[in-house]
PDB file of C-alpha atoms in Angstrom:
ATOM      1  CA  UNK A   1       0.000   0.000   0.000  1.00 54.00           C
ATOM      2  CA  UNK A   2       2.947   2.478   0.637  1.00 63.00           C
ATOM      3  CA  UNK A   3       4.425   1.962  -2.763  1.00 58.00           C
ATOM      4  CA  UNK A   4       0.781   1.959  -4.503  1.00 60.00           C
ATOM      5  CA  UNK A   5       0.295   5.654  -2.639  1.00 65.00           C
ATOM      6  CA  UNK A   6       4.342   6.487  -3.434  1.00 60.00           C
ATOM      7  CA  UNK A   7       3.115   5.844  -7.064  1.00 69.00           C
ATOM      8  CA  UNK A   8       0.015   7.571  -7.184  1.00 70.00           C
ATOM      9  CA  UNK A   9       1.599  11.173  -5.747  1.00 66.00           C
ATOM     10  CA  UNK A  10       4.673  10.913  -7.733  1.00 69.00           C
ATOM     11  CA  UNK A  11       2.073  10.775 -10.968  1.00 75.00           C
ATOM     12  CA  UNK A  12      -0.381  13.341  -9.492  1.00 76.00           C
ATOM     13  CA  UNK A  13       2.628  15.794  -8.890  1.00 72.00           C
ATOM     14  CA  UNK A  14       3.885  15.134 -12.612  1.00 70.00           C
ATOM     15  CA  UNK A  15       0.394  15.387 -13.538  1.00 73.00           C
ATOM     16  CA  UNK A  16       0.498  19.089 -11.960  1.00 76.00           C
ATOM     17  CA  UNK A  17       3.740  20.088 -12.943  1.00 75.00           C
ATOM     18  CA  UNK A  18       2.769  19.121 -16.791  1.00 74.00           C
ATOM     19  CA  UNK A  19      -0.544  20.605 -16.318  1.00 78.00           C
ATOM     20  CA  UNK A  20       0.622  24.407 -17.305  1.00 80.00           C
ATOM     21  CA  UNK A  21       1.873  23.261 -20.412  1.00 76.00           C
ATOM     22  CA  UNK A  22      -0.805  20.890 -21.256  1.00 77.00           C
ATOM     23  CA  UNK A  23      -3.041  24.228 -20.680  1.00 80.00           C
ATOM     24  CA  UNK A  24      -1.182  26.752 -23.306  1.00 77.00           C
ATOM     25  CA  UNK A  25      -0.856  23.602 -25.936  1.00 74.00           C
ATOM     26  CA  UNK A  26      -4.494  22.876 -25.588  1.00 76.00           C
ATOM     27  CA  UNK A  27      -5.913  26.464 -25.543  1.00 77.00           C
ATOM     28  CA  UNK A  28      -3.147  28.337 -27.488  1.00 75.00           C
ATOM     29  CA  UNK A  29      -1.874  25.787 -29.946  1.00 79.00           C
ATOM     30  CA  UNK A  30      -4.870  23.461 -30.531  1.00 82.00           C
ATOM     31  CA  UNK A  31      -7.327  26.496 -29.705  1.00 84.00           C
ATOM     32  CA  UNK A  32      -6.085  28.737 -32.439  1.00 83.00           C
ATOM     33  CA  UNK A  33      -5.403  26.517 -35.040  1.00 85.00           C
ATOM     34  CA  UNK A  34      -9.137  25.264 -34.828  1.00 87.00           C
ATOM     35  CA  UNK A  35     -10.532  28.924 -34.412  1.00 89.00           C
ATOM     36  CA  UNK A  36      -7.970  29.406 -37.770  1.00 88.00           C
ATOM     37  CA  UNK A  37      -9.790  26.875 -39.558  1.00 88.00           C
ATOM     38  CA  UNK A  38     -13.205  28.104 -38.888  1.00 91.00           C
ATOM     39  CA  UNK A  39     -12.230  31.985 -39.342  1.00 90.00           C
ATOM     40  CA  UNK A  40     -11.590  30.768 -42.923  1.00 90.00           C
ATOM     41  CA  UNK A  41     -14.516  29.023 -43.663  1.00 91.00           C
ATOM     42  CA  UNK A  42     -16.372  32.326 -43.113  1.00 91.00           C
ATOM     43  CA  UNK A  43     -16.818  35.961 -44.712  1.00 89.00           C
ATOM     44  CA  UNK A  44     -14.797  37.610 -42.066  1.00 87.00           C
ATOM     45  CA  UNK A  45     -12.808  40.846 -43.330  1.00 87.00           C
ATOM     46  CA  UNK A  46     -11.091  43.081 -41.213  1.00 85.00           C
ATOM     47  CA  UNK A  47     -13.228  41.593 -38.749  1.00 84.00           C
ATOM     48  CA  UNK A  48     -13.836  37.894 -37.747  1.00 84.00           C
ATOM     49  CA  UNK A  49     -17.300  36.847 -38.263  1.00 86.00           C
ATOM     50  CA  UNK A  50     -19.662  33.714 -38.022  1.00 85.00           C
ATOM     51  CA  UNK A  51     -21.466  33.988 -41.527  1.00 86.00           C
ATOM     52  CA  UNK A  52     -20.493  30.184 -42.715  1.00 89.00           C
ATOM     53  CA  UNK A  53     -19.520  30.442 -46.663  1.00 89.00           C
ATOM     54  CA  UNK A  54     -17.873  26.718 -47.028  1.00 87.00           C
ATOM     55  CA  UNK A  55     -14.713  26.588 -49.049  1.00 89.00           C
ATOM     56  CA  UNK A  56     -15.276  30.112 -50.471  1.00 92.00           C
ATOM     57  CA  UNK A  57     -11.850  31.603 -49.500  1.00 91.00           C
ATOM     58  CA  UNK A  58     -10.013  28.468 -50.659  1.00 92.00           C
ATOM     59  CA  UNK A  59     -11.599  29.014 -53.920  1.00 92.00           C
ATOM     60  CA  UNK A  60     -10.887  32.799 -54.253  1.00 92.00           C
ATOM     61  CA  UNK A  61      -7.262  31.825 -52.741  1.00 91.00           C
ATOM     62  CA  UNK A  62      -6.287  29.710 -55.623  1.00 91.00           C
ATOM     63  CA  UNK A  63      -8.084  31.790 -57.996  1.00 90.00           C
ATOM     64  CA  UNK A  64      -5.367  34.410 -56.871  1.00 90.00           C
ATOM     65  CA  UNK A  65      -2.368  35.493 -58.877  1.00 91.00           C
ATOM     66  CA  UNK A  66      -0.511  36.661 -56.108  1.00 91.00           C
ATOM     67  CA  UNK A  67      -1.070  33.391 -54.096  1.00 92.00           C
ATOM     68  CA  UNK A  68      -0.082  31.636 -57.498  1.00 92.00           C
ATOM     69  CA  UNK A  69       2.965  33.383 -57.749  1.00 93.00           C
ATOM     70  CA  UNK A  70       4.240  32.988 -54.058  1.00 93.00           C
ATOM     71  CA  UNK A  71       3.217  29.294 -54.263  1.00 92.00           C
ATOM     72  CA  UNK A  72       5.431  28.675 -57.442  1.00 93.00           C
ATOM     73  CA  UNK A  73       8.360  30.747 -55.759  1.00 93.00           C
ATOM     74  CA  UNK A  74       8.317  28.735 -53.042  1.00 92.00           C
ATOM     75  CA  UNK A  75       7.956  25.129 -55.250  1.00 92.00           C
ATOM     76  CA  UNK A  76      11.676  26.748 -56.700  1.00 94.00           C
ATOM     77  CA  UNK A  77      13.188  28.009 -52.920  1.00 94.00           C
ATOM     78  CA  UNK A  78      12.257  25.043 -51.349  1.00 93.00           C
ATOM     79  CA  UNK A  79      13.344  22.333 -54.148  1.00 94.00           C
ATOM     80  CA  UNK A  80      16.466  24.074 -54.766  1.00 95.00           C
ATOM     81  CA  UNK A  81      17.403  24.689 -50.965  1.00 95.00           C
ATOM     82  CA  UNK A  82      16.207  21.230 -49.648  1.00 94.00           C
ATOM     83  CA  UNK A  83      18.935  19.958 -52.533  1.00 95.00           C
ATOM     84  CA  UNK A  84      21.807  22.116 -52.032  1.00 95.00           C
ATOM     85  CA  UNK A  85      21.711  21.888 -48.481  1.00 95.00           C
ATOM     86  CA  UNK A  86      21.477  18.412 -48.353  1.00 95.00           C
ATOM     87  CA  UNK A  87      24.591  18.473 -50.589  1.00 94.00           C
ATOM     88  CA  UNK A  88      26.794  20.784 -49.237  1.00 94.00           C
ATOM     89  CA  UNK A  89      25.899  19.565 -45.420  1.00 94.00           C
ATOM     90  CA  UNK A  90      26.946  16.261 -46.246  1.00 94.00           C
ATOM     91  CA  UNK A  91      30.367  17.475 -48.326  1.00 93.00           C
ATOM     92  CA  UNK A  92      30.757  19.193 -45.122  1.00 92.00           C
ATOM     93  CA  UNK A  93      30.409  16.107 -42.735  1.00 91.00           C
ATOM     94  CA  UNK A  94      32.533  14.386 -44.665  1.00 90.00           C
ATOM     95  CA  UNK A  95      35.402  16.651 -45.194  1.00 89.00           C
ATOM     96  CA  UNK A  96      35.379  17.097 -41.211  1.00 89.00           C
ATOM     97  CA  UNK A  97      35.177  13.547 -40.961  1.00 86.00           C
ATOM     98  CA  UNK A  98      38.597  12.874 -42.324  1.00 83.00           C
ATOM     99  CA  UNK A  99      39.861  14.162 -38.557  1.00 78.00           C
ATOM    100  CA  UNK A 100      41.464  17.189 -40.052  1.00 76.00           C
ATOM    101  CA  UNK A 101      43.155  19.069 -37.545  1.00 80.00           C
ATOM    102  CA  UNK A 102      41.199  22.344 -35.947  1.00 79.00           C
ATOM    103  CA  UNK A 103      38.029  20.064 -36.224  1.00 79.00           C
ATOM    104  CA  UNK A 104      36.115  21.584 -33.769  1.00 84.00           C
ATOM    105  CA  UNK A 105      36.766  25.519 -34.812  1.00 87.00           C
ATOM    106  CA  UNK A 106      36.050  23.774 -38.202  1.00 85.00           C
ATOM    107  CA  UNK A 107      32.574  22.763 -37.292  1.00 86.00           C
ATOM    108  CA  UNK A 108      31.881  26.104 -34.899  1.00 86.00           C
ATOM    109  CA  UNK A 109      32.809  28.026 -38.327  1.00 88.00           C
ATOM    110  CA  UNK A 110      29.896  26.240 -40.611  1.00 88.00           C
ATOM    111  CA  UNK A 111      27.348  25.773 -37.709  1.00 87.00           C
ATOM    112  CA  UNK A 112      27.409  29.775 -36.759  1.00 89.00           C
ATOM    113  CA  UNK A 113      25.214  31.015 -39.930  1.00 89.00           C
ATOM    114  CA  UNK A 114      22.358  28.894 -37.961  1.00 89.00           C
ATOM    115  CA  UNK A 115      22.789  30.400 -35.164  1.00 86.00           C
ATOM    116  CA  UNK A 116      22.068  33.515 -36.250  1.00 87.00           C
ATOM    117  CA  UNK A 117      18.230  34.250 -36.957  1.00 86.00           C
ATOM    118  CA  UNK A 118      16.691  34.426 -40.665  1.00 85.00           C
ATOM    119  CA  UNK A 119      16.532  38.712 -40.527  1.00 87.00           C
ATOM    120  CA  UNK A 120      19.930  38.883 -39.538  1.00 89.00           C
ATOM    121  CA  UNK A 121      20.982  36.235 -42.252  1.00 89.00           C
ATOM    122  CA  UNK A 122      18.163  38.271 -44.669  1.00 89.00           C
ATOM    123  CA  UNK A 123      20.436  41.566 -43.928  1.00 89.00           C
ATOM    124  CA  UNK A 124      23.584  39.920 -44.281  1.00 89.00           C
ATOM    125  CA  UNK A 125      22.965  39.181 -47.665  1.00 91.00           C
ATOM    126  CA  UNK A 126      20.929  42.297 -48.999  1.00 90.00           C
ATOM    127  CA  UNK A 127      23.865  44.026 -48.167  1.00 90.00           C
ATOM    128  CA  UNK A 128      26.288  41.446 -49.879  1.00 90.00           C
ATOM    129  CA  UNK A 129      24.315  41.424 -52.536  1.00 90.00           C
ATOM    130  CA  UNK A 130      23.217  45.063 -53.518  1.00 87.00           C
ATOM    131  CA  UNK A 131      24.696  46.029 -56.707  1.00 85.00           C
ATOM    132  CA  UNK A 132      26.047  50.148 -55.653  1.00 84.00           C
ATOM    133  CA  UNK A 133      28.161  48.698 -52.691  1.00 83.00           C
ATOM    134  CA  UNK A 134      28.018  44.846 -52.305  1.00 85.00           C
ATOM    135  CA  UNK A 135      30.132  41.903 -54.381  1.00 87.00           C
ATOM    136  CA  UNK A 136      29.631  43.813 -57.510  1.00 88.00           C
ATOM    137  CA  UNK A 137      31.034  47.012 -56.275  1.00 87.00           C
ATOM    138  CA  UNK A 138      34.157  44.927 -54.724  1.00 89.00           C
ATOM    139  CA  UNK A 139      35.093  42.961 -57.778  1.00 88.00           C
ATOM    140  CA  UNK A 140      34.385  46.501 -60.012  1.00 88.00           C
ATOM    141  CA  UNK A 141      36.944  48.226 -57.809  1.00 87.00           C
ATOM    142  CA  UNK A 142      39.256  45.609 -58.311  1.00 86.00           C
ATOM    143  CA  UNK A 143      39.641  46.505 -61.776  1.00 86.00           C
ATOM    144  CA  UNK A 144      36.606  44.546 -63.431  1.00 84.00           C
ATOM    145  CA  UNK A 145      34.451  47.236 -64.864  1.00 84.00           C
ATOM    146  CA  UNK A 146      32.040  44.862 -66.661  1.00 86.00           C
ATOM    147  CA  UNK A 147      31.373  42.682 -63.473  1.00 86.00           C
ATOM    148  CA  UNK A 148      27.287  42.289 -62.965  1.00 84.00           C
ATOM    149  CA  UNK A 149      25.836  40.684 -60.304  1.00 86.00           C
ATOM    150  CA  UNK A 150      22.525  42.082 -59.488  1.00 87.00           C
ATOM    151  CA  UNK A 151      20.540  39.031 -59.055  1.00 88.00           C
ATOM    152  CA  UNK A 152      18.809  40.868 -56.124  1.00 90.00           C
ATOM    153  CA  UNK A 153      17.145  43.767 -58.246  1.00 88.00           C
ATOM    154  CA  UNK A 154      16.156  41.079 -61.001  1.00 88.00           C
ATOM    155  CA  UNK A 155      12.806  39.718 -61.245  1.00 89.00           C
ATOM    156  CA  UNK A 156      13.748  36.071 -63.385  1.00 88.00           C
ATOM    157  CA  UNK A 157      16.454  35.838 -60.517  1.00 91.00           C
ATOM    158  CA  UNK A 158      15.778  37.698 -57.286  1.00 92.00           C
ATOM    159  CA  UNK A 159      14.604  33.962 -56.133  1.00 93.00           C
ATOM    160  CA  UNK A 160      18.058  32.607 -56.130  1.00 93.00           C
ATOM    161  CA  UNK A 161      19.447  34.967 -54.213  1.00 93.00           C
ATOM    162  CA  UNK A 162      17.180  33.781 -51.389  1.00 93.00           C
ATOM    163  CA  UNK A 163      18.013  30.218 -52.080  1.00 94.00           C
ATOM    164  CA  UNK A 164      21.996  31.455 -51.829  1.00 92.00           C
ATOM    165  CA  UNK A 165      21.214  32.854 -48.406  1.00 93.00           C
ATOM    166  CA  UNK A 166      19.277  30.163 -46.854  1.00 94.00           C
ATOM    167  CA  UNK A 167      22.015  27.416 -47.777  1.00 94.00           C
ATOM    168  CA  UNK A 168      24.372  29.330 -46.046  1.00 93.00           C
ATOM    169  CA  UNK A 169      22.223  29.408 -43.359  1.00 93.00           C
ATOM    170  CA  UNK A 170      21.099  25.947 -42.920  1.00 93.00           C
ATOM    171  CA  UNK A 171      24.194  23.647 -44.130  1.00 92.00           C
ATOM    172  CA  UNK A 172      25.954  23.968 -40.877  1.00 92.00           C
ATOM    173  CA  UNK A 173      22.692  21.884 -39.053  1.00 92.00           C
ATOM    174  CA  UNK A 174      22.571  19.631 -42.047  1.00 94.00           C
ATOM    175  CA  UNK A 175      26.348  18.767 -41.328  1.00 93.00           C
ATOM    176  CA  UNK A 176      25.795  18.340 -37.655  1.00 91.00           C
ATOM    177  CA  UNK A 177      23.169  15.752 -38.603  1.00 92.00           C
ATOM    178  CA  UNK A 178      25.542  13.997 -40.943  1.00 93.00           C
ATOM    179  CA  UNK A 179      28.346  14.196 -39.324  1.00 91.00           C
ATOM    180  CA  UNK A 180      26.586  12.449 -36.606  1.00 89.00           C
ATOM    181  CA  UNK A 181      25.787   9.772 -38.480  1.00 89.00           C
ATOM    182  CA  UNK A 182      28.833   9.697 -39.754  1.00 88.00           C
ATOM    183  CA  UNK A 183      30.981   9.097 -36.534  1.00 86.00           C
ATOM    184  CA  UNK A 184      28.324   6.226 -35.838  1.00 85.00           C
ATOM    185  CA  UNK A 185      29.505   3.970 -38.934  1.00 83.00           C
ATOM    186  CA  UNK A 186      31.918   1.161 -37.953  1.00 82.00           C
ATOM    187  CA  UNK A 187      35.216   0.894 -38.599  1.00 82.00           C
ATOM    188  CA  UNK A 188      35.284  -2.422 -39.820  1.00 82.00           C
ATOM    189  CA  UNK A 189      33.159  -1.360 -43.001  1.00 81.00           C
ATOM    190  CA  UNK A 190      35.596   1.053 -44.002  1.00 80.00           C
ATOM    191  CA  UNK A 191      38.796  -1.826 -43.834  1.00 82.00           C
ATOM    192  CA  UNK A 192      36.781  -4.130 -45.250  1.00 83.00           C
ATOM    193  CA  UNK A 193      36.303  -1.438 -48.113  1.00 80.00           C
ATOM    194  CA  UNK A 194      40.360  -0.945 -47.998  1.00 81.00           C
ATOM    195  CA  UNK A 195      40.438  -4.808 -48.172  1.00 81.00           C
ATOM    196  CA  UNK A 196      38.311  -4.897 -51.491  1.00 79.00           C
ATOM    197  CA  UNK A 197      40.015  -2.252 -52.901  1.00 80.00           C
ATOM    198  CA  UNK A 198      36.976  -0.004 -53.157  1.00 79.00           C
ATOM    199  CA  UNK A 199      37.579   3.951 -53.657  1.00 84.00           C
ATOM    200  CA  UNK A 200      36.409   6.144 -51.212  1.00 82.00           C
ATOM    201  CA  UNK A 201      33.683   7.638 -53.425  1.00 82.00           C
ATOM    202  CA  UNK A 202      32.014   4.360 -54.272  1.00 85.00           C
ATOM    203  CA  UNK A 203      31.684   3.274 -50.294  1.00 84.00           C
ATOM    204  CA  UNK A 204      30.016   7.156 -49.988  1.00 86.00           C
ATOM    205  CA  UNK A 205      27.733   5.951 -52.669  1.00 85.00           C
ATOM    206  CA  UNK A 206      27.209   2.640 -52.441  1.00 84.00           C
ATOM    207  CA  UNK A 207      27.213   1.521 -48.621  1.00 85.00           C
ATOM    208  CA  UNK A 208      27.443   5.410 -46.873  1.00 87.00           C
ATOM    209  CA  UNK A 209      24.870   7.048 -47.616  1.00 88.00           C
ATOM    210  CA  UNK A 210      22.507   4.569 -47.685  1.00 88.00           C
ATOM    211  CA  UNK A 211      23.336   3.836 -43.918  1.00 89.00           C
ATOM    212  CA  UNK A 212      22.909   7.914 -43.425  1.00 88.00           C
ATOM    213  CA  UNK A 213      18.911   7.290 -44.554  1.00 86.00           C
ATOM    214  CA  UNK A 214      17.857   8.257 -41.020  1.00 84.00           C
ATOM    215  CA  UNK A 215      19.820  11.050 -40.983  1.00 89.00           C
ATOM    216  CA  UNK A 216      19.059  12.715 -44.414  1.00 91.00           C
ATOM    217  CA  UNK A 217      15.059  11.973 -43.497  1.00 86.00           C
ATOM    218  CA  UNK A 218      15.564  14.042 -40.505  1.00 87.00           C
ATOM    219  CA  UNK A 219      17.589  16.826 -41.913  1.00 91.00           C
ATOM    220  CA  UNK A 220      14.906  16.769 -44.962  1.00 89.00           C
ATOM    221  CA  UNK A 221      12.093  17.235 -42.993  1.00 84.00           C
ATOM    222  CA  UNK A 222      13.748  20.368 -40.953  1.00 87.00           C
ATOM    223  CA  UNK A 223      14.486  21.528 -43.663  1.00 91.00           C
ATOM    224  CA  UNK A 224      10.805  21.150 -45.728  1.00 86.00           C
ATOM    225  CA  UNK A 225       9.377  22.685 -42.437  1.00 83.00           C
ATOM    226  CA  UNK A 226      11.444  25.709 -42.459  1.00 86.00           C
ATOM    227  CA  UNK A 227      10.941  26.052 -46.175  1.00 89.00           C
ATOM    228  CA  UNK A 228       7.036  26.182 -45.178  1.00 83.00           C
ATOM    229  CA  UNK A 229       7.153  29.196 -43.280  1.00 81.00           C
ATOM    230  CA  UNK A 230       9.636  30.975 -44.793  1.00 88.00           C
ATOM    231  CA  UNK A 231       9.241  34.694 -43.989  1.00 90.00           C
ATOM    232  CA  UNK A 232      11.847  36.615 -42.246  1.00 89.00           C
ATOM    233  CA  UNK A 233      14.346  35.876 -45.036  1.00 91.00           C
ATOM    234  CA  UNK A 234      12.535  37.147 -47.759  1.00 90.00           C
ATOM    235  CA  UNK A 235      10.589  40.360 -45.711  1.00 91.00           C
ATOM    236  CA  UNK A 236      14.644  41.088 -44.744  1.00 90.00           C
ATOM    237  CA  UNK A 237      16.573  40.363 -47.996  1.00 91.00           C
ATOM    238  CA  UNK A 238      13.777  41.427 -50.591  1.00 90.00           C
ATOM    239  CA  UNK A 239      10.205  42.402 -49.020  1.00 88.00           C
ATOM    240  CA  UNK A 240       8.946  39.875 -51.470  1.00 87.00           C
ATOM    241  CA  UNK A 241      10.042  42.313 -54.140  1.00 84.00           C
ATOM    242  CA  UNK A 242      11.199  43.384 -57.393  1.00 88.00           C
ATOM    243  CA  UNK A 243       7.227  43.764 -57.520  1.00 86.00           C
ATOM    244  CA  UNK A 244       6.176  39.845 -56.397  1.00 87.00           C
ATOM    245  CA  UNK A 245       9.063  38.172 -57.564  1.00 90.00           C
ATOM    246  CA  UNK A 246       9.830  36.852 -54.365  1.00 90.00           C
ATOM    247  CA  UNK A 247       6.932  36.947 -52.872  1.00 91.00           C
ATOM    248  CA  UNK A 248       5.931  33.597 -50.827  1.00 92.00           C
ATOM    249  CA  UNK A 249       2.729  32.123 -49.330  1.00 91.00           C
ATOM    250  CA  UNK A 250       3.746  33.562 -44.860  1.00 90.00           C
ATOM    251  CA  UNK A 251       4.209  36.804 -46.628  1.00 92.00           C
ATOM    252  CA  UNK A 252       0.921  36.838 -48.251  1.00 91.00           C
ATOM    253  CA  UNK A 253      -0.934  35.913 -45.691  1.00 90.00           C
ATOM    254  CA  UNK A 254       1.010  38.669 -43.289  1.00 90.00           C
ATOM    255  CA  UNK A 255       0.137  41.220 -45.236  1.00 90.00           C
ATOM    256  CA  UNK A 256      -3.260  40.304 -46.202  1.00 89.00           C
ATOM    257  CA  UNK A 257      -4.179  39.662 -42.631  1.00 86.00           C
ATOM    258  CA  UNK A 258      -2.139  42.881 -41.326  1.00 85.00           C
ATOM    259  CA  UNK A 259      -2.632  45.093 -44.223  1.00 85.00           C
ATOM    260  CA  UNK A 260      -5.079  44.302 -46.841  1.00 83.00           C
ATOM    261  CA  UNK A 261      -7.869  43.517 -43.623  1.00 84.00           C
ATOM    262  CA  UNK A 262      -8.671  40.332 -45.060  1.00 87.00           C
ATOM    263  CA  UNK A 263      -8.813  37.504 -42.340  1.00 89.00           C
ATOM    264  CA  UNK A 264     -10.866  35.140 -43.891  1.00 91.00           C
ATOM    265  CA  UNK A 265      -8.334  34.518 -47.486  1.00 91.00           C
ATOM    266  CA  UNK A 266      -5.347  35.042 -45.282  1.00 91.00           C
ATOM    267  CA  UNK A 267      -6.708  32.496 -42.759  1.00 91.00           C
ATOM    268  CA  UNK A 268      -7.474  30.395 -45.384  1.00 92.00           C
ATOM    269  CA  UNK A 269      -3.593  30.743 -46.838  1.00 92.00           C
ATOM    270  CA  UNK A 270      -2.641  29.528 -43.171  1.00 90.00           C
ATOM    271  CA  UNK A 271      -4.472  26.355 -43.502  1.00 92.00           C
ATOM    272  CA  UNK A 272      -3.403  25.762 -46.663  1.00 90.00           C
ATOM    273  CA  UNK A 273       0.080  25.776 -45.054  1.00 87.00           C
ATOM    274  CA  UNK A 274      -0.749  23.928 -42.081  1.00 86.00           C
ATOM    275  CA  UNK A 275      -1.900  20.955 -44.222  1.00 86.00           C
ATOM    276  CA  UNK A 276       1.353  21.412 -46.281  1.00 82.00           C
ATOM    277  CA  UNK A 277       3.383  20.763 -42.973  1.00 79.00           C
ATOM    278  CA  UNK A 278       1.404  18.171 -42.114  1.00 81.00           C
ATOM    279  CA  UNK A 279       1.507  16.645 -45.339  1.00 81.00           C
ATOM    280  CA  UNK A 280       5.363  16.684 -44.844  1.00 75.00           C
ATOM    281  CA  UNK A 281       5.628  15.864 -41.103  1.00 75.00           C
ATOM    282  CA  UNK A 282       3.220  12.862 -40.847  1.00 77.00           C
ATOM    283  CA  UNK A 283       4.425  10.540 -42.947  1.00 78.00           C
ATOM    284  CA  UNK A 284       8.088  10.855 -41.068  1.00 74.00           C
ATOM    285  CA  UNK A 285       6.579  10.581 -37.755  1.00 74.00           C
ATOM    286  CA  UNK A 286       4.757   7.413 -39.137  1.00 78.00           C
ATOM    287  CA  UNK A 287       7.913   6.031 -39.864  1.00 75.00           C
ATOM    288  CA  UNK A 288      10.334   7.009 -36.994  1.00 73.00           C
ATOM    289  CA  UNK A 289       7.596   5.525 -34.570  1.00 76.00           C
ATOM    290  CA  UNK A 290       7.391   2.575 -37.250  1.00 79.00           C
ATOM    291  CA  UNK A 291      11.643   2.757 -36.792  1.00 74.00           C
ATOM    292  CA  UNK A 292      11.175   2.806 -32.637  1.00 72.00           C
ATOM    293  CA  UNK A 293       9.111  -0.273 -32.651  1.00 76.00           C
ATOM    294  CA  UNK A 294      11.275  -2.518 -34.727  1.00 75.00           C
ATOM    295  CA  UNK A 295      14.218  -1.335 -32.805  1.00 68.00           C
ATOM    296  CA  UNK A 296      12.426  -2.586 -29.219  1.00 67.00           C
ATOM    297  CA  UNK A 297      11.867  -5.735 -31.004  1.00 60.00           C
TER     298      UNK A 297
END
């Protein structure tokens, strides 16, 4: 009976100790995503509103060019950046993985960018980039008058420019992932690789990366989350400009829900990108709890 009533207060004291937090996920969280939804299933302009119109705002939302444009811009950021991060962050992890000497200033160096928030990163690069007194200007100065590089005021490339900034940003995590993984490989695969006589790059290919599939699945789906919301970075670098060139879908609904006083479209935007994220997250949480149970067994 002592250890039954030990048990029972130990739980009822987690119990309250969780409870504050179960509170502000339930009411905050779960509260406001399902008052989202709603909001955007009704006529509600500058001000929310309970007359029901159905899928009204989802209609008028992809029936926008401006929502069009943002959702193509991001189909080109988010393709290009989930590749070239993936990429670089493992050419990373493995050229640190060779136990070069100054390893760990070495991996400080690449994993500072992401320490570092998306405005700063945003204003980093607008600055690097800005043809009067950024790279052009340098390499002009240098004695190459004919030097262009004004990506940043172009609207067939201004997207780019955002996909340059966010890889720097991002392939210091993706080579803490790999690098990781990396270190948890065994030895004995790499001599027997010596053995054979295979060269380095076929093991990466062949046997490596394979064995990294848990780590590139959790460094894509970072990744494809941040690419989701992606705001800060183009507000700081661009503000979605030359005209909508670089627009993308957190901007639009920012602005129409701060500026534009439509709530119901730019609610409706949010829960086209909450079903996005869940599109991406749920199948990986599927299999990592799929993963969990096989381990146990």
């Amino acid at each position: 009976m002592p250890l039954v009533r030990h048990r029972t207060a130990s739980r009822l004291a987690a119990g309250l100790a969780l409870s504050p937090a179960l509170l502000v996920l339930v009411v905050v969280y779960l509260g406001c995503t399902a008052w989202t939804v709603w909001i955007s299933l009704t006529s509600s302009r500058m001000l929310p509103n309970s007359t029901f119109v159905g899928l009204r705002q989802y209609a008028s939302l992809m029936g926008n060019e401006r929502w069009q444009v943002s959702v193509a811009n991001l189909a080109v950021f988010g393709s290009l950046f989930l590749i070239a991060s993936l990429a670089l962050g493992f050419l990373l992890a493995v050229a640190i993985d060779q136990r070069v000497r100054a390893e760990n200033t070495l991996r400080s160096i690449f994993l500072y960018p992401y320490s570092m928030s998306f405005i700063v990163t945003g204003l980093v690069w607008q600055w690097l980039l800005n043809p009067s007194f950024g790279i052009e200007k340098m390499v002009r100065d240098l004695g190459f008058p004919s030097f262009h590089f004004d990506w940043i005021v172009r609207q067939d490339m201004v997207i780019y420019t955002l996909v340059f900034a966010a890889v720097w940003h991002a392939a210091g995590l993706v080579m803490a992932i790999m690098l990781a993984g990396l270190r948890g490989i065994d030895e004995d695969i790499w001599k027997a690789a010596r053995i054979d006589g295979l060269p380095p790059w076929r093991v990466y290919l062949s046997i490596v990366i394979p064995m990294l599939g848990a780590s590139f699945a959790t460094a894509a789906v970072l990744l494809a989350t941040s690419v989701v919301r992606l705001y800060d970075l183009s507000v700081a670098m661009t503000n979605g400009g030359p005209g909508v060139a670089s627009e993308v879908p957190a901007k639009f609904v920012m602005d129409h829900l701060f500026e534009r006083g439509n709530l119901g479209l730019a609610t409706a935007a949010a829960t086209s990108m909450l079903i996005t994220v869940a599109a991406v997250v749920a199948p990986w949480l599927v299999w990592q709890n799929r993963r969990a149970r096989r381990a146990q067994v």
